[in-house]
Structures are given as structure tokens and as C-alpha cells.
Short mmCIF file of C-alpha atoms in Angstrom, two decimals:
data_model
loop_
_atom_site.label_atom_id
_atom_site.label_comp_id
_atom_site.label_asym_id
_atom_site.label_seq_id
_atom_site.Cartn_x
_atom_site.Cartn_y
_atom_site.Cartn_z
CA MET A 11 52.16 25.68 -46.29
CA SER A 12 48.71 26.27 -44.79
CA ILE A 13 46.62 23.52 -43.22
CA ALA A 14 44.15 23.81 -46.12
CA ASP A 15 46.93 23.13 -48.64
CA GLY A 16 48.25 20.33 -46.45
CA THR A 17 44.79 18.74 -46.31
CA LEU A 18 44.43 18.80 -50.09
CA LEU A 19 47.95 17.42 -50.53
CA MET A 20 47.31 14.61 -48.04
CA VAL A 21 44.01 13.58 -49.66
CA GLY A 22 45.56 13.76 -53.12
CA ALA A 23 48.51 11.61 -52.02
CA ILE A 24 46.20 8.96 -50.58
CA PHE A 25 44.09 8.68 -53.74
CA ALA A 26 47.17 8.76 -55.98
CA LEU A 27 48.70 5.85 -54.07
CA LEU A 28 45.38 3.96 -54.10
CA VAL A 29 45.57 3.92 -57.91
CA THR A 30 48.91 2.09 -57.69
CA GLY A 31 47.23 -0.86 -55.96
CA LEU A 32 49.20 -0.65 -52.72
CA PRO A 33 47.39 -1.98 -49.63
CA LEU A 34 45.61 0.73 -47.67
CA ALA A 35 47.66 0.06 -44.53
CA PHE A 36 50.90 0.83 -46.39
CA ILE A 37 49.40 3.90 -48.07
CA THR A 38 48.23 5.51 -44.85
CA GLY A 39 51.47 4.60 -43.09
CA LEU A 40 53.64 6.08 -45.87
CA VAL A 41 51.61 9.29 -46.04
CA ALA A 42 51.73 9.59 -42.25
CA LEU A 43 55.51 9.23 -42.18
CA ALA A 44 55.97 11.66 -45.08
CA PHE A 45 53.89 14.36 -43.38
CA THR A 46 55.46 13.72 -39.98
CA PHE A 47 58.98 14.32 -41.31
CA GLY A 48 57.94 17.00 -43.80
CA TRP A 49 55.76 19.05 -41.45
CA PHE A 50 57.40 18.60 -38.03
CA GLY A 51 60.68 16.79 -38.53
CA PRO A 52 61.88 13.51 -36.99
CA MET A 53 61.37 14.73 -33.40
CA ALA A 54 57.59 14.39 -33.77
CA LEU A 55 57.70 10.68 -34.63
CA PRO A 56 57.29 9.48 -31.00
CA LEU A 57 54.02 11.43 -30.75
CA VAL A 58 52.60 9.49 -33.69
CA THR A 59 53.85 6.12 -32.44
CA THR A 60 52.18 6.81 -29.09
CA ARG A 61 48.83 7.04 -30.85
CA VAL A 62 49.50 3.75 -32.66
CA TYR A 63 50.41 2.07 -29.34
CA GLY A 64 47.15 3.33 -27.84
CA PHE A 65 45.20 1.72 -30.66
CA VAL A 66 46.82 -1.73 -30.61
CA THR A 67 46.53 -2.04 -26.81
CA GLU A 68 42.77 -1.41 -26.71
CA TYR A 69 41.10 -4.22 -24.74
CA SER A 70 37.95 -4.10 -26.91
CA LEU A 71 39.95 -5.36 -29.89
CA VAL A 72 40.16 -8.79 -28.23
CA ALA A 73 36.53 -9.41 -29.21
CA VAL A 74 37.29 -9.07 -32.94
CA PRO A 75 39.31 -12.32 -33.44
CA MET A 76 36.71 -14.20 -31.37
CA PHE A 77 33.82 -13.18 -33.60
CA VAL A 78 35.89 -13.74 -36.75
CA LEU A 79 36.75 -17.26 -35.55
CA MET A 80 33.04 -17.92 -34.92
CA ALA A 81 32.27 -16.90 -38.49
CA SER A 82 35.13 -19.02 -39.88
CA LEU A 83 33.90 -22.13 -38.06
CA LEU A 84 30.32 -21.52 -39.21
CA ASP A 85 31.51 -21.14 -42.80
CA ARG A 86 33.18 -24.55 -42.71
CA SER A 87 30.63 -26.48 -40.68
CA GLY A 88 27.21 -27.68 -41.74
CA ILE A 89 25.36 -25.44 -39.25
CA ALA A 90 24.66 -22.68 -41.76
CA ARG A 91 23.72 -25.17 -44.49
CA ASP A 92 21.24 -26.95 -42.24
CA LEU A 93 19.80 -23.63 -41.10
CA PHE A 94 19.23 -22.62 -44.71
CA ASN A 95 17.60 -25.95 -45.57
CA ALA A 96 15.41 -25.78 -42.46
CA MET A 97 14.02 -22.38 -43.38
CA ARG A 98 12.91 -23.84 -46.71
CA VAL A 99 10.30 -25.90 -44.86
CA PHE A 100 8.75 -22.80 -43.28
CA ALA A 101 8.99 -20.34 -46.18
CA GLY A 102 8.55 -22.68 -49.12
CA ARG A 103 4.89 -21.88 -49.91
CA LEU A 104 5.49 -18.13 -50.07
CA PRO A 105 6.13 -16.41 -53.41
CA GLY A 106 9.81 -15.63 -53.27
CA GLY A 107 10.10 -18.01 -50.32
CA VAL A 108 13.76 -18.94 -50.94
CA ALA A 109 14.68 -15.24 -51.09
CA VAL A 110 12.79 -14.68 -47.80
CA GLN A 111 14.57 -17.60 -46.15
CA THR A 112 17.89 -16.22 -47.42
CA VAL A 113 17.25 -12.91 -45.64
CA VAL A 114 16.20 -14.69 -42.42
CA VAL A 115 19.26 -16.97 -42.51
CA ALA A 116 21.45 -13.91 -43.15
CA PHE A 117 19.96 -12.31 -40.04
CA PHE A 118 20.75 -15.42 -37.97
CA LEU A 119 24.30 -15.57 -39.32
CA ALA A 120 24.77 -11.86 -38.57
CA ALA A 121 23.67 -12.49 -34.98
CA LEU A 122 26.23 -15.30 -34.75
CA SER A 123 29.31 -13.79 -36.36
CA GLY A 124 29.06 -10.01 -36.82
CA ILE A 125 31.21 -9.86 -39.97
CA ILE A 126 30.21 -8.99 -43.50
CA GLY A 127 32.25 -10.63 -46.25
CA GLY A 128 31.97 -14.18 -44.96
CA GLU A 129 28.17 -14.07 -44.89
CA ILE A 130 27.90 -12.86 -48.47
CA VAL A 131 30.26 -15.59 -49.68
CA LEU A 132 28.41 -18.25 -47.69
CA LEU A 133 24.99 -17.15 -48.95
CA GLY A 134 26.39 -16.94 -52.46
CA ILE A 135 27.35 -20.59 -52.19
CA LEU A 136 24.18 -21.80 -50.44
CA ALA A 137 21.36 -19.60 -51.66
CA LEU A 138 22.27 -18.08 -55.02
CA PRO A 139 22.58 -21.37 -56.99
CA GLN A 140 19.35 -22.58 -55.37
CA MET A 141 17.40 -19.46 -56.41
CA LEU A 142 18.77 -19.51 -59.93
CA ARG A 143 17.96 -23.24 -60.28
CA LEU A 144 14.36 -22.59 -59.22
CA GLY A 145 13.93 -19.88 -61.84
CA TYR A 146 14.27 -16.79 -59.66
CA ASP A 147 15.09 -13.48 -61.32
CA LYS A 148 18.88 -13.15 -61.23
CA HIS A 149 18.82 -9.46 -60.27
CA LEU A 150 16.49 -10.15 -57.34
CA SER A 151 18.59 -13.13 -56.27
CA ILE A 152 21.91 -11.28 -56.30
CA GLY A 153 20.36 -8.26 -54.58
CA VAL A 154 18.96 -10.42 -51.78
CA VAL A 155 22.35 -12.08 -51.20
CA CYS A 156 24.21 -8.75 -51.11
CA ALA A 157 21.64 -6.93 -48.97
CA GLY A 158 21.03 -9.82 -46.58
CA GLY A 159 24.69 -10.70 -46.32
CA SER A 160 25.57 -7.14 -45.29
CA LEU A 161 23.21 -7.23 -42.29
CA GLY A 162 26.34 -8.09 -40.30
CA THR A 163 27.20 -4.38 -40.24
CA MET A 164 24.07 -3.70 -38.18
CA MET A 165 23.11 -6.79 -36.23
CA PRO A 166 25.01 -7.28 -32.95
CA PRO A 167 27.65 -8.52 -32.43
CA SER A 168 28.70 -6.29 -35.34
CA ILE A 169 32.45 -5.80 -35.67
CA VAL A 170 31.68 -2.48 -37.39
CA LEU A 171 30.01 -1.27 -34.19
CA ILE A 172 32.88 -2.61 -32.07
CA ILE A 173 35.41 -0.61 -34.09
CA TYR A 174 33.12 2.44 -34.01
CA GLY A 175 32.82 2.22 -30.23
CA LEU A 176 36.60 1.87 -29.97
CA ILE A 177 37.30 4.96 -32.12
CA ALA A 178 34.45 7.12 -30.80
CA SER A 179 34.99 6.10 -27.14
CA GLN A 180 31.37 4.94 -26.84
CA SER A 181 29.87 1.99 -24.98
CA ILE A 182 29.77 -1.03 -27.28
CA ALA A 183 26.91 -2.52 -25.27
CA ASP A 184 24.88 0.68 -25.84
CA LEU A 185 25.66 0.53 -29.55
CA PHE A 186 24.51 -3.09 -29.69
CA THR A 187 21.28 -2.21 -27.88
CA ALA A 188 20.61 0.69 -30.25
CA ALA A 189 21.29 -1.45 -33.35
CA ILE A 190 18.75 -4.22 -32.79
CA THR A 191 15.63 -2.29 -33.83
CA PRO A 192 17.21 -0.85 -37.03
CA ALA A 193 18.52 -4.32 -37.91
CA LEU A 194 15.03 -5.81 -37.49
CA LEU A 195 13.56 -2.98 -39.57
CA LEU A 196 16.08 -3.62 -42.34
CA MET A 197 15.35 -7.35 -42.35
CA GLY A 198 11.59 -6.69 -42.38
CA SER A 199 11.99 -4.17 -45.21
CA TYR A 200 13.95 -6.64 -47.32
CA ILE A 201 11.37 -9.38 -46.71
CA GLY A 202 8.50 -6.98 -47.46
CA TYR A 203 10.15 -5.85 -50.69
CA VAL A 204 10.66 -9.44 -51.86
CA LEU A 205 7.08 -10.46 -51.01
CA ILE A 206 5.52 -7.42 -52.71
CA ARG A 207 7.60 -7.88 -55.86
CA CYS A 208 6.91 -11.61 -56.05
CA LEU A 209 3.17 -11.26 -55.29
CA LYS A 210 2.84 -8.75 -58.11
CA ASN A 211 4.96 -10.85 -60.45
CA PRO A 212 5.26 -14.53 -59.36
CA ARG A 213 7.74 -15.22 -62.14
CA LEU A 214 10.37 -13.29 -60.15
CA GLY A 215 10.26 -15.89 -57.37
CA PRO A 216 8.04 -18.93 -57.96
CA PRO A 217 6.93 -20.92 -54.85
CA LEU A 218 8.65 -24.21 -54.16
CA THR A 219 7.12 -27.52 -55.04
CA ASP A 220 6.45 -29.99 -52.21
CA ALA A 221 9.47 -32.07 -53.25
CA ASP A 222 11.83 -29.06 -53.21
CA ARG A 223 10.44 -27.76 -49.93
CA ASP A 224 10.89 -31.03 -48.04
CA GLU A 225 14.31 -31.79 -49.50
CA GLY A 226 16.78 -32.54 -46.71
CA PHE A 227 14.22 -32.60 -43.88
CA ALA A 228 11.34 -35.04 -43.62
CA ASN A 229 9.22 -32.84 -41.33
CA ARG A 230 9.01 -29.56 -39.49
CA TRP A 231 10.38 -31.03 -36.26
CA GLN A 232 13.66 -31.99 -37.91
CA ALA A 233 13.84 -28.55 -39.48
CA LEU A 234 13.17 -26.92 -36.11
CA LYS A 235 16.05 -28.83 -34.52
CA ALA A 236 18.38 -27.37 -37.15
CA ILE A 237 17.33 -23.86 -36.08
CA ILE A 238 17.70 -24.45 -32.34
CA VAL A 239 21.52 -24.68 -32.29
CA PRO A 240 22.33 -21.36 -34.02
CA GLY A 241 19.44 -19.72 -32.18
CA LEU A 242 20.82 -20.92 -28.85
CA ILE A 243 24.34 -19.69 -29.66
CA ALA A 244 23.00 -16.26 -30.67
CA PHE A 245 20.94 -16.15 -27.46
CA VAL A 246 23.98 -16.96 -25.32
CA VAL A 247 26.12 -14.26 -26.98
CA LEU A 248 23.55 -11.47 -27.08
CA GLY A 249 21.70 -12.46 -23.91
CA SER A 250 24.88 -12.40 -21.86
CA ILE A 251 25.66 -8.89 -23.13
CA TYR A 252 22.19 -7.41 -22.64
CA GLY A 253 21.66 -9.24 -19.36
CA GLY A 254 24.84 -7.76 -17.92
CA VAL A 255 26.29 -11.22 -17.35
CA ALA A 256 29.34 -10.68 -19.55
CA SER A 257 31.18 -7.94 -21.40
CA VAL A 258 31.34 -7.96 -25.20
CA THR A 259 34.77 -9.58 -25.13
CA GLU A 260 33.67 -12.27 -22.67
CA ALA A 261 30.49 -12.92 -24.67
CA ALA A 262 32.62 -13.37 -27.80
CA ALA A 263 34.65 -16.05 -26.03
CA MET A 264 31.41 -17.74 -24.92
CA GLY A 265 30.19 -17.68 -28.52
CA VAL A 266 33.36 -19.33 -29.81
CA PHE A 267 33.04 -22.01 -27.14
CA GLY A 268 29.39 -22.59 -28.13
CA VAL A 269 30.25 -22.98 -31.80
CA PHE A 270 33.12 -25.35 -30.94
CA VAL A 271 30.77 -27.51 -28.86
CA ALA A 272 28.18 -27.53 -31.66
CA VAL A 273 30.76 -28.49 -34.29
CA ILE A 274 32.17 -31.25 -32.07
CA ALA A 275 28.67 -32.56 -31.33
CA ARG A 276 28.00 -32.71 -35.08
CA ARG A 277 31.30 -34.63 -35.50
CA GLU A 278 32.55 -32.13 -38.05
CA LEU A 279 35.65 -30.81 -36.29
CA THR A 280 38.89 -31.86 -37.98
CA LEU A 281 42.45 -30.58 -37.81
CA LYS A 282 42.17 -29.34 -41.40
CA MET A 283 39.00 -27.40 -40.59
CA LEU A 284 40.51 -25.93 -37.42
CA HIS A 285 43.70 -24.94 -39.24
CA ALA A 286 41.77 -23.25 -42.06
CA SER A 287 39.53 -21.38 -39.58
CA LEU A 288 42.46 -20.15 -37.51
CA THR A 289 44.37 -19.12 -40.64
CA GLN A 290 41.41 -17.11 -41.94
CA THR A 291 40.99 -15.50 -38.53
CA LEU A 292 44.65 -14.46 -38.39
CA MET A 293 44.55 -13.05 -41.93
CA THR A 294 41.36 -11.07 -41.31
CA CYS A 295 42.48 -9.71 -37.95
CA GLY A 296 45.94 -8.93 -39.33
CA MET A 297 44.33 -6.85 -42.08
CA ILE A 298 42.19 -4.97 -39.56
CA ILE A 299 45.13 -4.29 -37.23
CA TRP A 300 47.49 -3.13 -39.99
CA ILE A 301 44.88 -0.82 -41.50
CA GLY A 302 44.18 0.47 -38.00
CA ILE A 303 47.87 1.12 -37.36
CA GLY A 304 48.30 3.05 -40.61
CA ALA A 305 45.09 5.03 -40.12
CA ALA A 306 45.91 5.80 -36.46
CA ALA A 307 49.30 7.17 -37.52
CA LEU A 308 47.75 9.23 -40.33
CA VAL A 309 44.98 10.70 -38.16
CA GLY A 310 47.51 11.34 -35.40
CA VAL A 311 49.83 13.42 -37.56
CA TYR A 312 46.87 15.20 -39.18
CA ASN A 313 45.54 16.19 -35.77
CA LEU A 314 49.01 17.45 -34.79
CA MET A 315 48.92 19.59 -37.92
CA GLY A 316 45.64 21.08 -36.69
CA GLY A 317 43.56 19.25 -39.25
CA ASN A 318 40.76 18.29 -36.88
CA ARG A 319 40.26 21.94 -35.87
CA PHE A 320 40.41 23.03 -39.51
CA ILE A 321 37.77 20.50 -40.64
CA SER A 322 35.53 21.35 -37.69
CA GLN A 323 35.73 25.07 -38.41
CA VAL A 324 35.00 24.56 -42.11
CA ILE A 325 32.01 22.26 -41.56
CA LEU A 326 30.54 24.04 -38.54
CA GLY A 327 31.05 27.38 -40.29
CA LEU A 328 28.70 26.41 -43.11
CA ASP A 329 25.45 28.38 -43.04
CA VAL A 330 23.30 25.25 -43.39
CA PRO A 331 21.07 23.23 -41.04
CA PRO A 332 22.79 20.46 -39.02
CA VAL A 333 20.95 17.78 -41.00
CA ALA A 334 22.57 19.09 -44.19
CA ILE A 335 26.00 18.60 -42.59
CA LEU A 336 25.02 15.02 -41.75
CA LEU A 337 23.99 14.45 -45.36
CA VAL A 338 27.39 15.73 -46.52
CA MET A 339 29.09 13.30 -44.12
CA MET A 340 26.96 10.46 -45.47
CA ALA A 341 27.90 11.39 -49.04
CA ILE A 342 31.59 11.34 -48.09
CA LEU A 343 31.18 7.91 -46.48
CA LEU A 344 29.40 6.61 -49.58
CA VAL A 345 32.13 7.86 -51.94
CA LEU A 346 34.94 6.51 -49.76
CA GLY A 347 33.11 3.18 -49.56
CA MET A 348 33.55 2.80 -53.31
CA PHE A 349 37.34 2.70 -52.90
CA LEU A 350 38.11 1.55 -49.35
CA ASP A 351 37.12 -1.23 -46.97
CA TRP A 352 34.86 -0.24 -44.11
CA ILE A 353 37.70 -0.47 -41.62
CA GLY A 354 39.70 2.09 -43.61
CA VAL A 355 36.70 4.41 -43.92
CA ALA A 356 36.06 4.16 -40.17
CA MET A 357 39.66 4.81 -39.16
CA LEU A 358 40.06 7.79 -41.48
CA THR A 359 36.73 9.58 -40.98
CA LEU A 360 35.40 8.85 -37.49
CA PRO A 361 38.09 10.70 -35.50
CA ILE A 362 37.04 13.82 -37.44
CA PHE A 363 33.29 13.22 -37.80
CA VAL A 364 32.36 12.13 -34.27
CA PRO A 365 33.47 15.35 -32.51
CA ILE A 366 31.57 17.37 -35.13
CA VAL A 367 28.44 15.26 -34.60
CA ASP A 368 28.76 15.84 -30.87
CA GLN A 369 29.06 19.62 -31.38
CA LEU A 370 25.97 19.57 -33.60
CA GLY A 371 24.02 18.16 -30.68
CA TYR A 372 23.45 14.66 -32.06
CA SER A 373 24.05 11.49 -30.05
CA PRO A 374 27.30 9.67 -30.98
CA ILE A 375 25.42 6.39 -30.35
CA TRP A 376 22.77 7.39 -32.90
CA PHE A 377 25.46 8.44 -35.37
CA GLY A 378 27.12 5.05 -34.88
CA ILE A 379 23.97 3.35 -36.17
CA LEU A 380 23.84 5.80 -39.07
CA PHE A 381 27.48 5.01 -39.82
CA ALA A 382 26.74 1.26 -39.81
CA VAL A 383 23.89 1.78 -42.29
CA ASN A 384 26.24 3.72 -44.56
CA MET A 385 28.81 0.96 -44.37
CA GLN A 386 26.12 -1.55 -45.31
CA VAL A 387 25.30 0.49 -48.40
CA SER A 388 28.94 1.01 -49.35
#
């Protein structure tokens, strides 16, 4: 069997098993084992397990449970709720003001946690009922929650960028530095879109009344105090990274400590809350690790088959400009994003795409930001 036939068979097996509803980690692991024994025989199994061991012992992975725990504690504390209510005081007079404050709060939460799903759920609980109650257009409201909530893919400390740096062997601090400007541009674009739509048609997002705007906070000073705590935590995490004071992993630990102190100071920490946060952290990190193990095994056996050289030759052999190859990669990422979680897409595609991007003459750091944008869309 040629490597081309093997590639088609492997891709077909993955999608066929996805239809059965099996978890992605089991699918990639099963396909990896099947091709290891079928293509090389049992003697090649240690080569694949070595790649898996290299993945699970990566020091950068330590930052992931820290940031997930931060997000879990924020979800269960009143910090995010107070932040959302505080922004109402400042954005209430704007057309579409609640939608604008939702995007800004999403940006703050992204800077605190770096994960995606939790933000969307939290904003769906806090912001979506509020916008619908005030008569906002439901399509605009849902779009703002989904778009704002996915800013966690871009805004440091993004777990997407941490995993990308781990797979692509790139500096996570450099990725974080490169991501700030695109994240700000995305937030500004979302806010600009909401304001333009609502200025042209105020019925899409009517301004708040004085009673609604001041609900929960008697004045701007009280609202400002609700912003200071999450702003300070974000400053400690990101400032320590960019200032060279701490590595990403150390900054993650500092962030968890800051959130713990804030929750204790607010007298919200309970054993039930701590248990639920730790349980969610273990479940999320377990999913990431298992998907990573399966994908590392699959990519490892595919590379042993010569798949990485085959894909590189096929793509680089196309008589098209380099930007067209990038567009094809983006289309592949978009299609895979319809079926797989971002972690699965990253583990399966990046070991093949990053070397090609490097050969095309593009910066892997720049491609990491492009990848994060694609994951936000998907």
C-alpha cells in the first residue's frame, strides 16, 4: 500500500469512527494502534509510545490546569457578575450598550482565564437573558455572546496559544506578545459593529433607562471598585510574563493565587465551590491530555509512515502562490472545526502544517495567531 492510499484510509477511518460517537481520544488512539501493527508490526510500538511520553512530560502543560482552575473559580464566584454589572454603569447610555459591555467583559475574562467554553457559558447566563429582557435583537445578542466569549482563543493567557507553542516548539511568551494587538482589534471590531448596527437601527439594542443602568451599583465609584480586582489579577498574570518576572507557568500559579485571595476576601470560598472547581479542572485537563495522547500517537505513526514528507511534497508541489496554500490550510481548519474540538484540530494538523509554513517562509509565530483566529471562528 502506498502512502497516498494509507493517508486516505487513515482519514476515512477517523471520520467513520467519528460518526459512531466515540470520543476523539479513543478514535485517534485506535487508528494509531491499527496502523502501527498493520504497517510496521508490533516492534514499532515503542517508537509511538516514546512520542506520547514526550508529550505528557512537557513542562509547559503545567500552566493549563492553573488557567483552567482560574476560570472555574471565576465561574463560581461573583467577580464576573460584578464586573458585568459595573460595565453597565459606563456603557448604559450607548445604543447597544449591554452588548458593548458584554464584549468588554468577555475581553477581561479572556485575560483572566484563557479558555473558551467557560466564558461563553458564563456570558450566556449573565448577559444573554439581560439583553433579551431589554428588547435586544436575539440574533445580535447570541452573536455577541458567541463572538465575545471566544476571545479566549486570542487573548493571553490563551490555552490555544500554549498548546500551539508546545506543538510547534515556539516561545509561548512571544506568542502572547504577538496576540495582544489582534485581540484588541477583534474586540474593537465587535464593538464597532454593534455600535454601527444599533446607531442605524436603535431597535436592535435600545439604550438602558437610568433605573436599569444603576441597578446593583449606586455610583460610578462602586462600579469602578468592581473592575479593579479582575483588572489587577490580569495585570499580575500578563505583567509578570511580559516584564520577564515569571514564566508562563509561574504566572499561571500567581493568577490562581490572586483569584483565591479575591474569592476569600469576598467571603465566597466554600468547600462545595472548591470541590466543584477542582472537579471541573480535572475533567477539562483530562480531556485535553487524553486527546493529546491519542493525537500524538496518531501523528507519530503517520510520520513513521512518511506521511509528513508526503503531505509536504503534495502541498509544496502545487503551482500556486504561498498565500493560496495558507488559504487551503485555513479551509481545512475550518472544516475540521465543524467536527472536532480545537485541541483535536491542533494535535492533528499542526505537526504537519507548521513545517510547511516554515518552508514557505512565513513566521511560525504569525501562523500561530492565524491558527488562533481560525479556532475562534470554528
